[in-house]
mmCIF file of C-alpha atoms and ligand atoms in Angstrom:
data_model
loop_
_atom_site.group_PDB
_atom_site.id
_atom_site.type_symbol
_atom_site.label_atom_id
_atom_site.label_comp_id
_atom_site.label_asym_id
_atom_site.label_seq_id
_atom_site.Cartn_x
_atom_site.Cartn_y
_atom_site.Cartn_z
ATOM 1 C CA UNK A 22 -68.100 -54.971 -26.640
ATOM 2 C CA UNK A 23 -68.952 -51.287 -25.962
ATOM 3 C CA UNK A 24 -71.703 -52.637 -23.638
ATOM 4 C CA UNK A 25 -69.364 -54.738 -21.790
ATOM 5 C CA UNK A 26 -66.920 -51.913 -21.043
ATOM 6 C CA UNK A 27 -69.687 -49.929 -19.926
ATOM 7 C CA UNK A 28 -70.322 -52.698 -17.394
ATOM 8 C CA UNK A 29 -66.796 -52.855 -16.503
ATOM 9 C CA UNK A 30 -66.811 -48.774 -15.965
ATOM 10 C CA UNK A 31 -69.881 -49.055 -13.948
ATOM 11 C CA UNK A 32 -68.683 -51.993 -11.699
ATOM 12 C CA UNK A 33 -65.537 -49.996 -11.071
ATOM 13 C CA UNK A 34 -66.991 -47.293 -10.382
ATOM 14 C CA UNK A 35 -69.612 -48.649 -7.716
ATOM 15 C CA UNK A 36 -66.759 -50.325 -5.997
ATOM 16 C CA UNK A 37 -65.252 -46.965 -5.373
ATOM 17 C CA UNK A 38 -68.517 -45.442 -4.381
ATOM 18 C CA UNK A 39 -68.720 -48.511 -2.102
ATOM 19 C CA UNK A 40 -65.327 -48.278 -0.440
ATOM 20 C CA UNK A 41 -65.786 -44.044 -0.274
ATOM 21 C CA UNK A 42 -69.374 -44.984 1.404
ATOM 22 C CA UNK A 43 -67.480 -47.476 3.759
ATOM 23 C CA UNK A 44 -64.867 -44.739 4.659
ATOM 24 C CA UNK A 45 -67.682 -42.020 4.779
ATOM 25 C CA UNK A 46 -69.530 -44.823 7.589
ATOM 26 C CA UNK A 47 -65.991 -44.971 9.668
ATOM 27 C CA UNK A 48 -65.826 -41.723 9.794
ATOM 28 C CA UNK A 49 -69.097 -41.431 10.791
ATOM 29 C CA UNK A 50 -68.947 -41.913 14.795
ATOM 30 C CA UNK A 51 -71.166 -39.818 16.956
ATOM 31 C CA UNK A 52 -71.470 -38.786 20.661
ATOM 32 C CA UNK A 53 -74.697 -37.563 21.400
ATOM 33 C CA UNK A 54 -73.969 -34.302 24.216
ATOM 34 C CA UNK A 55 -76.264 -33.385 26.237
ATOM 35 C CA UNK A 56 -75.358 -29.637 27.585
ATOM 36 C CA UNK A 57 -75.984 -27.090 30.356
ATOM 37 C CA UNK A 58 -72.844 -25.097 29.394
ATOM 38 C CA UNK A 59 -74.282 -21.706 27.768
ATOM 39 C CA UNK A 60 -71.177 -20.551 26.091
ATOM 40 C CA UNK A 61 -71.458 -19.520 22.579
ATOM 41 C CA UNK A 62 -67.628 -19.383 22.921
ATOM 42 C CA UNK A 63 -67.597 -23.518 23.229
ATOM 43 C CA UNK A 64 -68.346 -24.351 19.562
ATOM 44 C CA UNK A 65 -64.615 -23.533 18.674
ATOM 45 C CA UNK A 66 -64.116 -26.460 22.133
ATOM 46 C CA UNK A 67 -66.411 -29.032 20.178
ATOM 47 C CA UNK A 68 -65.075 -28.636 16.913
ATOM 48 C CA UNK A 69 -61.409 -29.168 17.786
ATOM 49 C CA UNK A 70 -62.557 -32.411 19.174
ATOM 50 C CA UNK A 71 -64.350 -33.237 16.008
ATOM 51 C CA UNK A 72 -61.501 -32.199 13.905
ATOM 52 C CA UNK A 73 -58.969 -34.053 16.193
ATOM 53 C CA UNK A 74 -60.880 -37.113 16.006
ATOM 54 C CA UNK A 75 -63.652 -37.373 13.143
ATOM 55 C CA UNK A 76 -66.166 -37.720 15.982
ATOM 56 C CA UNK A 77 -69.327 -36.020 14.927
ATOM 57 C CA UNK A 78 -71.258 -34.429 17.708
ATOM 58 C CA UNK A 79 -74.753 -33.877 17.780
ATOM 59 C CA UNK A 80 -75.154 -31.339 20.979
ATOM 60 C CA UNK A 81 -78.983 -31.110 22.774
ATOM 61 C CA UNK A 82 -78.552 -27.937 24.985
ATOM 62 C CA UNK A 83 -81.023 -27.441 28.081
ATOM 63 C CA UNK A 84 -80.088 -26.362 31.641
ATOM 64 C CA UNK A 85 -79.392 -28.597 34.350
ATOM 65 C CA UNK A 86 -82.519 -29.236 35.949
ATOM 66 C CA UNK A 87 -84.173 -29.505 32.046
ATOM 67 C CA UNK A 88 -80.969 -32.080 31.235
ATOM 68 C CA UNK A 89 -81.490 -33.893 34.741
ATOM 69 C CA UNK A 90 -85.373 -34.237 33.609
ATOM 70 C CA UNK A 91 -84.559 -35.531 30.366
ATOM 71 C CA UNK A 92 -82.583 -38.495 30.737
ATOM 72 C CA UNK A 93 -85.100 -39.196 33.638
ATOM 73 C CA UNK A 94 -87.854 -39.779 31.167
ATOM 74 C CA UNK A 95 -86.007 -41.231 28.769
ATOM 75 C CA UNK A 96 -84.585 -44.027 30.447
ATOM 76 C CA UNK A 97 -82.522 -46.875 28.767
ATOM 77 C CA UNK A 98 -83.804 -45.661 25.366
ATOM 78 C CA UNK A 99 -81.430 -42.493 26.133
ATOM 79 C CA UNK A 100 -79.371 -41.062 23.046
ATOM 80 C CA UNK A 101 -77.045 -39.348 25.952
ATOM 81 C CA UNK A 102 -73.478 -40.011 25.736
ATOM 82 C CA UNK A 103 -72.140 -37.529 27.688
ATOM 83 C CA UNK A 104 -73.551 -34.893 29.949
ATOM 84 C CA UNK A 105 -72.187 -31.526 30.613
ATOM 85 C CA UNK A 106 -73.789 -29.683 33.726
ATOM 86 C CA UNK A 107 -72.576 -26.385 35.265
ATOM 87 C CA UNK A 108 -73.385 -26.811 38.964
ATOM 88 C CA UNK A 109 -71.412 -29.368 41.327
ATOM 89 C CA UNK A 110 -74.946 -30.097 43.254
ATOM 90 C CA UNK A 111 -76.746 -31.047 40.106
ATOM 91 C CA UNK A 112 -73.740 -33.349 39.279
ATOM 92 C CA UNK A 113 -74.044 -35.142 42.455
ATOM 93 C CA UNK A 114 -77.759 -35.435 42.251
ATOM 94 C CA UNK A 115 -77.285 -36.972 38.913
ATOM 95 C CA UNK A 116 -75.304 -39.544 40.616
ATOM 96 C CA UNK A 117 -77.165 -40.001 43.453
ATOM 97 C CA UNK A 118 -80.163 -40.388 40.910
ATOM 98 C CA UNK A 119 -78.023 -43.256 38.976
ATOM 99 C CA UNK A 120 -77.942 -41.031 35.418
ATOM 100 C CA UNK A 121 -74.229 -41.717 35.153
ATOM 101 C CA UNK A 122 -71.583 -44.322 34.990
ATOM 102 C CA UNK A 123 -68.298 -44.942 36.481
ATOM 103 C CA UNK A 124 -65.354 -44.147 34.204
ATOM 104 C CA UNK A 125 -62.106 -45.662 34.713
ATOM 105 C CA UNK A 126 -59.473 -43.805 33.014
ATOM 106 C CA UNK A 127 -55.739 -43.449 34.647
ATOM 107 C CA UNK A 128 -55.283 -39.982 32.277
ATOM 108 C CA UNK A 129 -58.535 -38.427 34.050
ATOM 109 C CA UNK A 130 -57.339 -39.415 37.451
ATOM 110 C CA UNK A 131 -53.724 -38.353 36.944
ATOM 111 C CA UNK A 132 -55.325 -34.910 35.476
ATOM 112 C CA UNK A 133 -58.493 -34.156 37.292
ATOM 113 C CA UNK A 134 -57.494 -33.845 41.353
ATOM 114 C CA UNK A 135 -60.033 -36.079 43.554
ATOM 115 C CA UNK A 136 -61.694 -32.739 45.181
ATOM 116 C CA UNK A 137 -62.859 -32.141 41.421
ATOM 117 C CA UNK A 138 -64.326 -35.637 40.942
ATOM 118 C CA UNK A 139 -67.180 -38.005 42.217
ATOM 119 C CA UNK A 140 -65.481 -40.481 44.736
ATOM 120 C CA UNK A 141 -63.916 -43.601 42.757
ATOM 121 C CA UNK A 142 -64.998 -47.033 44.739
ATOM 122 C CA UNK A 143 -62.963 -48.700 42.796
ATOM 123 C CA UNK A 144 -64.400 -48.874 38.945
ATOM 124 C CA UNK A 145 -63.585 -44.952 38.568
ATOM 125 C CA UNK A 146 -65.753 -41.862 38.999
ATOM 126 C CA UNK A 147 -69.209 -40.805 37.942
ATOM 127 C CA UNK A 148 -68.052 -37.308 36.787
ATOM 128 C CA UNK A 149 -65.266 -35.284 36.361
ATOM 129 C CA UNK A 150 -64.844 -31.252 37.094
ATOM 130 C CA UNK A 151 -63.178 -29.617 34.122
ATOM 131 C CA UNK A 152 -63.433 -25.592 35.329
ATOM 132 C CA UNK A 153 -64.013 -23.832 38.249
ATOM 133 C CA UNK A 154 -65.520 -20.555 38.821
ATOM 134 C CA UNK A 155 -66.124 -18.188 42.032
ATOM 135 C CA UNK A 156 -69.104 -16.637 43.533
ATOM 136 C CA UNK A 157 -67.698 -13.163 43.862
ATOM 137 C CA UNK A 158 -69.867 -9.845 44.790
ATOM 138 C CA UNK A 159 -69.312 -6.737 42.549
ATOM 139 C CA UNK A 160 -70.004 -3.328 44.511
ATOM 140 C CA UNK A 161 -70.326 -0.028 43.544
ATOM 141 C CA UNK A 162 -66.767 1.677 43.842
ATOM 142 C CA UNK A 163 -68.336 4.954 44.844
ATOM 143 C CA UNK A 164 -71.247 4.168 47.164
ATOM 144 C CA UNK A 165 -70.103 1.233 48.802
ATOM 145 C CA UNK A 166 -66.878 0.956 50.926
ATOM 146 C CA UNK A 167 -64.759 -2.609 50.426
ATOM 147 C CA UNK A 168 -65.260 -3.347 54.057
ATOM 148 C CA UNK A 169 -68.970 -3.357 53.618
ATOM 149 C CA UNK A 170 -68.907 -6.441 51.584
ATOM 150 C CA UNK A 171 -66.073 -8.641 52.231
ATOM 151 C CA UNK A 172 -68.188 -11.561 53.455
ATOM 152 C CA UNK A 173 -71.245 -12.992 52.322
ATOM 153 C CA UNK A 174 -72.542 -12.770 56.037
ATOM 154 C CA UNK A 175 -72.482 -9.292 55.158
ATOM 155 C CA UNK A 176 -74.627 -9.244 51.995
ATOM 156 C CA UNK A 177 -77.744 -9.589 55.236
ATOM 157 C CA UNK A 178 -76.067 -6.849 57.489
ATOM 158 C CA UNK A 179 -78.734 -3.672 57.811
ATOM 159 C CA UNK A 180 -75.965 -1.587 56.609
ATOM 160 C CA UNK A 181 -76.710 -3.091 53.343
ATOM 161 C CA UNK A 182 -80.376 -2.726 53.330
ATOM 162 C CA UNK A 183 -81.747 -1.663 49.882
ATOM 163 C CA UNK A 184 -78.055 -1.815 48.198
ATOM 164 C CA UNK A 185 -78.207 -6.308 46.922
ATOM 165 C CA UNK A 186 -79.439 -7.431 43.760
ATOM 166 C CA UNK A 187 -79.270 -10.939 43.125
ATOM 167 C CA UNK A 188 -80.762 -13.420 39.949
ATOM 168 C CA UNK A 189 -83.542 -16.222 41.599
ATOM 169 C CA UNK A 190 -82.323 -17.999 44.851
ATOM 170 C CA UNK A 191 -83.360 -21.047 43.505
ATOM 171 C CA UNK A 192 -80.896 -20.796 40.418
ATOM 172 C CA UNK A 193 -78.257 -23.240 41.069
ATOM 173 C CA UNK A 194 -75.726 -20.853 41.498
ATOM 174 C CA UNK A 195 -77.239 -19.370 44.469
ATOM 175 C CA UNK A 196 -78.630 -22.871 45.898
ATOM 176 C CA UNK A 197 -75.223 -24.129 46.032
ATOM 177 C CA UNK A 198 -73.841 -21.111 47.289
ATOM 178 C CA UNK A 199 -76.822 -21.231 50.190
ATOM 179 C CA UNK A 200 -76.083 -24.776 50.598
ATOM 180 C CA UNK A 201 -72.555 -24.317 51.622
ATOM 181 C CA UNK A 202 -73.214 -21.496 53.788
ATOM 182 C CA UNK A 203 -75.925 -24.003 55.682
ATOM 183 C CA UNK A 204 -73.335 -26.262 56.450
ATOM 184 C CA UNK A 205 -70.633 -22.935 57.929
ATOM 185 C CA UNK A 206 -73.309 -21.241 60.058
ATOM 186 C CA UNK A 207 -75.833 -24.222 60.565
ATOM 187 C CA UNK A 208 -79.960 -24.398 59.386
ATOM 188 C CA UNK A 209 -81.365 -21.713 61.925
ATOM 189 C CA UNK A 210 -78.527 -19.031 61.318
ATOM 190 C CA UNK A 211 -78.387 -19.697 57.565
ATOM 191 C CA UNK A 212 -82.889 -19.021 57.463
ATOM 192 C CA UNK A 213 -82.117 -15.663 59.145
ATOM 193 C CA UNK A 214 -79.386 -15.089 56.733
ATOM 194 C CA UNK A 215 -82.043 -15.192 53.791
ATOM 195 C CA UNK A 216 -84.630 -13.366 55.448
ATOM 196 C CA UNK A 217 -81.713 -10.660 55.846
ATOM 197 C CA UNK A 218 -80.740 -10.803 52.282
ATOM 198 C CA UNK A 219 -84.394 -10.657 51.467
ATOM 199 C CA UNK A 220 -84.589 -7.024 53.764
ATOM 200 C CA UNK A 221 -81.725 -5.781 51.976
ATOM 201 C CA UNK A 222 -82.862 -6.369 47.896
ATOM 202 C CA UNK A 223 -83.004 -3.136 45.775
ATOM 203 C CA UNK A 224 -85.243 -5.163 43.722
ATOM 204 C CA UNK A 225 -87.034 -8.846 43.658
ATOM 205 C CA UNK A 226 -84.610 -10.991 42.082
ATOM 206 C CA UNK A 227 -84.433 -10.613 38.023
ATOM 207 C CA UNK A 228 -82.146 -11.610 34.984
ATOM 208 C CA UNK A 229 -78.734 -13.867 35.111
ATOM 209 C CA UNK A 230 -75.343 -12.697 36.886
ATOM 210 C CA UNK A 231 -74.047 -10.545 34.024
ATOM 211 C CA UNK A 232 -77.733 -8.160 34.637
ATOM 212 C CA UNK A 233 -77.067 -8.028 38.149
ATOM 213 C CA UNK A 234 -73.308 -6.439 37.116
ATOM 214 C CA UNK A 235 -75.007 -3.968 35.188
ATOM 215 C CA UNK A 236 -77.402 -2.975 37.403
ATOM 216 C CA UNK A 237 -74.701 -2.281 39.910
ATOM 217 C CA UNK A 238 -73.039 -0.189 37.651
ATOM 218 C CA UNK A 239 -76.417 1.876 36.439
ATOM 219 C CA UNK A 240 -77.016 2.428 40.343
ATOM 220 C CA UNK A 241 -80.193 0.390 40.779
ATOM 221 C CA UNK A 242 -77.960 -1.939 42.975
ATOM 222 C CA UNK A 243 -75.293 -1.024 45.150
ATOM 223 C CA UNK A 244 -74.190 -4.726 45.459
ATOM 224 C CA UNK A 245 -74.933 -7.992 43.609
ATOM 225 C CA UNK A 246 -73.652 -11.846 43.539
ATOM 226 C CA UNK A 247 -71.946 -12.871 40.317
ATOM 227 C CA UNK A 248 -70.043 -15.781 38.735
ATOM 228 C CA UNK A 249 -66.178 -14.372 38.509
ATOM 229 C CA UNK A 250 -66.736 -15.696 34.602
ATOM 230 C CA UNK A 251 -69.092 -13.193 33.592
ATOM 231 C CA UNK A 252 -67.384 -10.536 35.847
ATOM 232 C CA UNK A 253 -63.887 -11.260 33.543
ATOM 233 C CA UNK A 254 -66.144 -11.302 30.383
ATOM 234 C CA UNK A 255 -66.923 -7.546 31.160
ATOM 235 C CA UNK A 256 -63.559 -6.864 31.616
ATOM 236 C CA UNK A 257 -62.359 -8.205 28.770
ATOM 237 C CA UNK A 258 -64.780 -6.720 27.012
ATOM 238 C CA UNK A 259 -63.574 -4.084 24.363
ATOM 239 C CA UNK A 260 -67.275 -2.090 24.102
ATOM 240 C CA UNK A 261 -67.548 0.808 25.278
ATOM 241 C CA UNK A 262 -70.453 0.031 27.420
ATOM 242 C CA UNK A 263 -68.600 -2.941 29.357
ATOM 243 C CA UNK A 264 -65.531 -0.548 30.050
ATOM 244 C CA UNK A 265 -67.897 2.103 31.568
ATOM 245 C CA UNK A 266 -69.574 -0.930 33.694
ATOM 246 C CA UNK A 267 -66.220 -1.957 34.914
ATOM 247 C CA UNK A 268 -65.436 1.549 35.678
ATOM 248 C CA UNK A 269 -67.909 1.755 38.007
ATOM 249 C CA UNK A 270 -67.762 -1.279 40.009
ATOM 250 C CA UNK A 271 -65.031 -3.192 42.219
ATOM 251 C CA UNK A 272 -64.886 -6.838 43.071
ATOM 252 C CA UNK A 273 -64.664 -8.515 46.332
ATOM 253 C CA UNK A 274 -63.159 -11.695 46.858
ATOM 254 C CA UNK A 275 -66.011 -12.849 49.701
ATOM 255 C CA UNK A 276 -64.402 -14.573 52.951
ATOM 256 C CA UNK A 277 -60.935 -14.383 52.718
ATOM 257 C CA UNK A 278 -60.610 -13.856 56.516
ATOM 258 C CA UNK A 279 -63.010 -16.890 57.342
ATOM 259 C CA UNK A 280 -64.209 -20.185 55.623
ATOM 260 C CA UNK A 281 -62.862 -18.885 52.062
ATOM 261 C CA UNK A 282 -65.013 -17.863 48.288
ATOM 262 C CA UNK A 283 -67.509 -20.370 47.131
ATOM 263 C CA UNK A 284 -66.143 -21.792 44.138
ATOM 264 C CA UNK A 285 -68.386 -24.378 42.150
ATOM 265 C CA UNK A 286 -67.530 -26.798 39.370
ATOM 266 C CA UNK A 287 -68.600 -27.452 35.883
ATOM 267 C CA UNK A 288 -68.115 -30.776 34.599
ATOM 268 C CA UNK A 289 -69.115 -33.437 32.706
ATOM 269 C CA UNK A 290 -69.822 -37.819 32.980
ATOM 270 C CA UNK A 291 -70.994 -40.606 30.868
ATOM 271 C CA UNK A 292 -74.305 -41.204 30.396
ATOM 272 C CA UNK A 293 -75.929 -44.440 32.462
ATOM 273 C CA UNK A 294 -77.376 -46.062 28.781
ATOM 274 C CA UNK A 295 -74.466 -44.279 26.735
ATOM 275 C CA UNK A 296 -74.182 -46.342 23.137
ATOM 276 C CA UNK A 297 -70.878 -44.968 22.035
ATOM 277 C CA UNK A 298 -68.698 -45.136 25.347
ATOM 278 C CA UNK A 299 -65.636 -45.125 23.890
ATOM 279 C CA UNK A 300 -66.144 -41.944 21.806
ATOM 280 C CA UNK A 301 -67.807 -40.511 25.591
ATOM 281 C CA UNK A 302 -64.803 -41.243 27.453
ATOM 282 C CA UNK A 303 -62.533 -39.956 24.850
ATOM 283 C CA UNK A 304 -64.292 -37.038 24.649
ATOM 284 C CA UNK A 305 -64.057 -36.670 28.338
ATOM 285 C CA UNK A 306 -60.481 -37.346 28.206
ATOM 286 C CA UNK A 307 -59.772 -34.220 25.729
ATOM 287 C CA UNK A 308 -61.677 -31.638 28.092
ATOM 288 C CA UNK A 309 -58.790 -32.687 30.196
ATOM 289 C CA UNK A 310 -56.310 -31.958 27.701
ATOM 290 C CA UNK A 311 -53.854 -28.555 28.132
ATOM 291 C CA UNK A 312 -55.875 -27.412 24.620
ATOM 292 C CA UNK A 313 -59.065 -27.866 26.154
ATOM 293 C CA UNK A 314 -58.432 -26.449 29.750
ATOM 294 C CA UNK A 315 -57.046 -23.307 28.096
ATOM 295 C CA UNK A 316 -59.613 -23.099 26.071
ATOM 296 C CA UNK A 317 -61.701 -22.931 29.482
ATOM 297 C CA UNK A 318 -59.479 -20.332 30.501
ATOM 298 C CA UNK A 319 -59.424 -18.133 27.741
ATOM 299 C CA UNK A 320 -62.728 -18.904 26.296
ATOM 300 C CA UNK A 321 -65.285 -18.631 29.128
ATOM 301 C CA UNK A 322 -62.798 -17.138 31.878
ATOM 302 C CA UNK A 323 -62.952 -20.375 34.080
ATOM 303 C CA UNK A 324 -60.099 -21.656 36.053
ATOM 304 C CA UNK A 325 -58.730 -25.246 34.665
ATOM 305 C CA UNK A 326 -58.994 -27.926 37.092
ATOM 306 C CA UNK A 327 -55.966 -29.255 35.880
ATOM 307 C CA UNK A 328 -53.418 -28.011 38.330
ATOM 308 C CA UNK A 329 -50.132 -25.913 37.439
ATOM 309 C CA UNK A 330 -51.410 -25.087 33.789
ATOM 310 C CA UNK A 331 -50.370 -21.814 32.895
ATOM 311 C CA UNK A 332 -52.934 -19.818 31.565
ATOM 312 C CA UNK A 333 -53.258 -16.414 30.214
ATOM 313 C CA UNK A 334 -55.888 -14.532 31.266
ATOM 314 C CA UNK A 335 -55.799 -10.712 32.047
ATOM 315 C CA UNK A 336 -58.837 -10.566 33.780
ATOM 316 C CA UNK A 337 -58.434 -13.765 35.946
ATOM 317 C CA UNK A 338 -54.938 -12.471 36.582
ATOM 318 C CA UNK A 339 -56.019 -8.926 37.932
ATOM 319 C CA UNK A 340 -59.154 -11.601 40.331
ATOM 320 C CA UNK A 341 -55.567 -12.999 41.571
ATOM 321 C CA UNK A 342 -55.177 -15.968 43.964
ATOM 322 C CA UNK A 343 -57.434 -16.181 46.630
ATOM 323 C CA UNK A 344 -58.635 -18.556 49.575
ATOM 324 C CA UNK A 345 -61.338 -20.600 48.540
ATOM 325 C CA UNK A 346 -64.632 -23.181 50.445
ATOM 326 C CA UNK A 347 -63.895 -26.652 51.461
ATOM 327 C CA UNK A 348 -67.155 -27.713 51.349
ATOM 328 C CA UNK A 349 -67.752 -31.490 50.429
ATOM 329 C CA UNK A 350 -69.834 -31.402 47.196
ATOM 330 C CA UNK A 351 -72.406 -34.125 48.910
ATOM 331 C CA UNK A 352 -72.321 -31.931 51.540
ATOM 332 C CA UNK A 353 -74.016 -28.995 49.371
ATOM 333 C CA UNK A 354 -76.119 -31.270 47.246
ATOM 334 C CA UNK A 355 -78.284 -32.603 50.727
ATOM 335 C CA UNK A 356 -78.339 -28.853 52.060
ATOM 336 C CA UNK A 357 -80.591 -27.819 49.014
ATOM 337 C CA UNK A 358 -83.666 -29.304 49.320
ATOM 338 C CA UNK A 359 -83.429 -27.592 52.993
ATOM 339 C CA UNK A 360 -82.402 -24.302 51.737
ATOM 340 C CA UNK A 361 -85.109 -24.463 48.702
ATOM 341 C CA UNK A 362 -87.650 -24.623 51.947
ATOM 342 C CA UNK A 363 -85.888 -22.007 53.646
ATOM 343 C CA UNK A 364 -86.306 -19.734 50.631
ATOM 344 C CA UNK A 365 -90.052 -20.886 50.176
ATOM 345 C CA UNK A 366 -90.444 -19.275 53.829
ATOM 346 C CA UNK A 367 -88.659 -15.986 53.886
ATOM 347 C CA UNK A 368 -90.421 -15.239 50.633
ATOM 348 C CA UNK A 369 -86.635 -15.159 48.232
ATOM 349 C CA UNK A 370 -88.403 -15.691 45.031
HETATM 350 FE FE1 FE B 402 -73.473 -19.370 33.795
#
């Protein structure tokens, strides 16, 4: 008798292990990220999702080109489900290079405006911008007059000489910047526009945007190329240190008067061989959302590409509005293998 109500108690209780193990497995979905974003501020952007929807994500972080290189090698047998990149040229080379799939979703199309997205032919796009961000140039306030450096053009003017600091010219900030410029002022004037820049470093090109800031404000640069992000990071910034850097320096909003500021996109698609679609496009689907686009705002000090959100940002507030490129993104993703040559000759390293 006893050993028949043991039974009983251990039957009952490995049906309720069972049906916890079966709810444990439904909870269990995954989406496999693959990530170029370098934000330590994102986790809090990943775990709402995860606590929004039980989706489990298991992030691989690498930079574009690393990311690009990846899925290249591994094909169909691909864990990817969704790819996040931070350059609108590497996102249309991923297309182009047939690493993505078309998504079809009426809440990203009614959310995400078609300049932010790959063209839809008719089964959706092949990625989707989530945040924007400007290639601004931070100046000394004290050495450097305004007027000096209201245009890129001017970053290769001898009246610069020995003031610019930028990071590599073949980062894909500055490729995409170069590649828009190629298509404003043409191949030949764009070349002498590099070799220009190149006569007017304070220093070889070294470090991201954020060292390039500093070194304006320690006076090894007089001038320097940022993304507006890591510009409003500094200003945000309640160190010391920062506030002294952003005492020193000025921003200028390049091109107002002429073609505009080069803004480029992050964003993000579906893998080609994704194996959990649904939980990709959902996921996709919430970086649209008003908590994740303000989260872009306030978190990394990117603009949402959701239009008429209002955000609250001091430091993108004090940046303002401002004219910005109408460059087709195709446009600067076939002007960079051209540039990358252009660089190769006029010795930008
Ligand atoms: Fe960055």
């Amino acid at each position: 008798m006893r050993l028949v109500r043991h039974s009983v108690v251990r039957v009952a209780a490995f049906a309720a292990l069972t049906l916890l193990g079966s709810a444990a497995h439904a909870q269990q979905q995954v989406l496999n990220l693959y990530s170029a974003r370098h934000y330590q501020t994102d986790d809090a952007l990943y775990d709402n999702f995860t606590k929004a929807t039980g989706i489990k994500i298991n992030r691989v972080d690498a930079d574009d080109a690393g990311i690009l290189a990846r899925l290249k090698s591994e094909g169909s047998a691909s864990p990817a489900d969704v790819i996040l990149l931070v350059d609108a040229a590497r996102l249309w080379r991923a297309e182009v290079d047939g690493l993505f799939q078309p998504v079809k979703s009426t809440l990203l199309e009614t959310r995400i405006p078609t300049t932010l997205r790959s063209k839809d032919s008719g089964d959706g796009s092949q990625w989707f911008g989530f945040s924007t961000r400007a290639r601004v140039i931070v100046f000394n306030r004290q050495n450097v007059p305004r007027a000096d450096v209201d245009s890129y053009e001017e970053l290769a003017d001898p009246k610069n000489r020995g003031r610019v600091c930028t990071r590599s010219g073949s980062h894909p900030y500055n490729l995409s910047l170069f590649g828009a410029m190629m298509e404003h002022l043409g191949a030949a004037k764009t070349e002498t526009w590099l070799q220009g820049l190149v006569s007017n470093m304070a220093r070889p090109p070294k470090g991201g945007d954020t060292d390039q800031i500093k070194a304006v404000a320690s006076g090894e640069c007089a001038v320097a190329l940022t993304n507006s992000y890591y510009l409003a990071r500094l200003m945000r910034s309640d160190k010391a240190d920062d506030k002294a850097i952003i005492d020193k320096i000025d921003v200028a909003l390049p091109n107002q008067a002429s073609t505009g500021t080069h803004v480029n996109i992050a964003g993000g698609a579906v893998a080609r061989h994704a194996k959990n679609r649904a939980a990709a496009v959902k996921f996709l689907e919430y970086l649209a959302s008003d908590a994740a686009q303000g989260y872009f705002a306030d978190g990394n000090n990117e603009w949402p590409a959701v239009a008429g959100l209002k955000i609250t940002n001091p430091a993108l507030d004090k940046i303002g509005k401002f004219k910005t490129e109408s460059v087709p993104i195709s446009v600067i993703g076939m002007n960079q293998i051209k540039v990358q040559q252009m660089l190769d000759r006029v010795g930008y390293k």
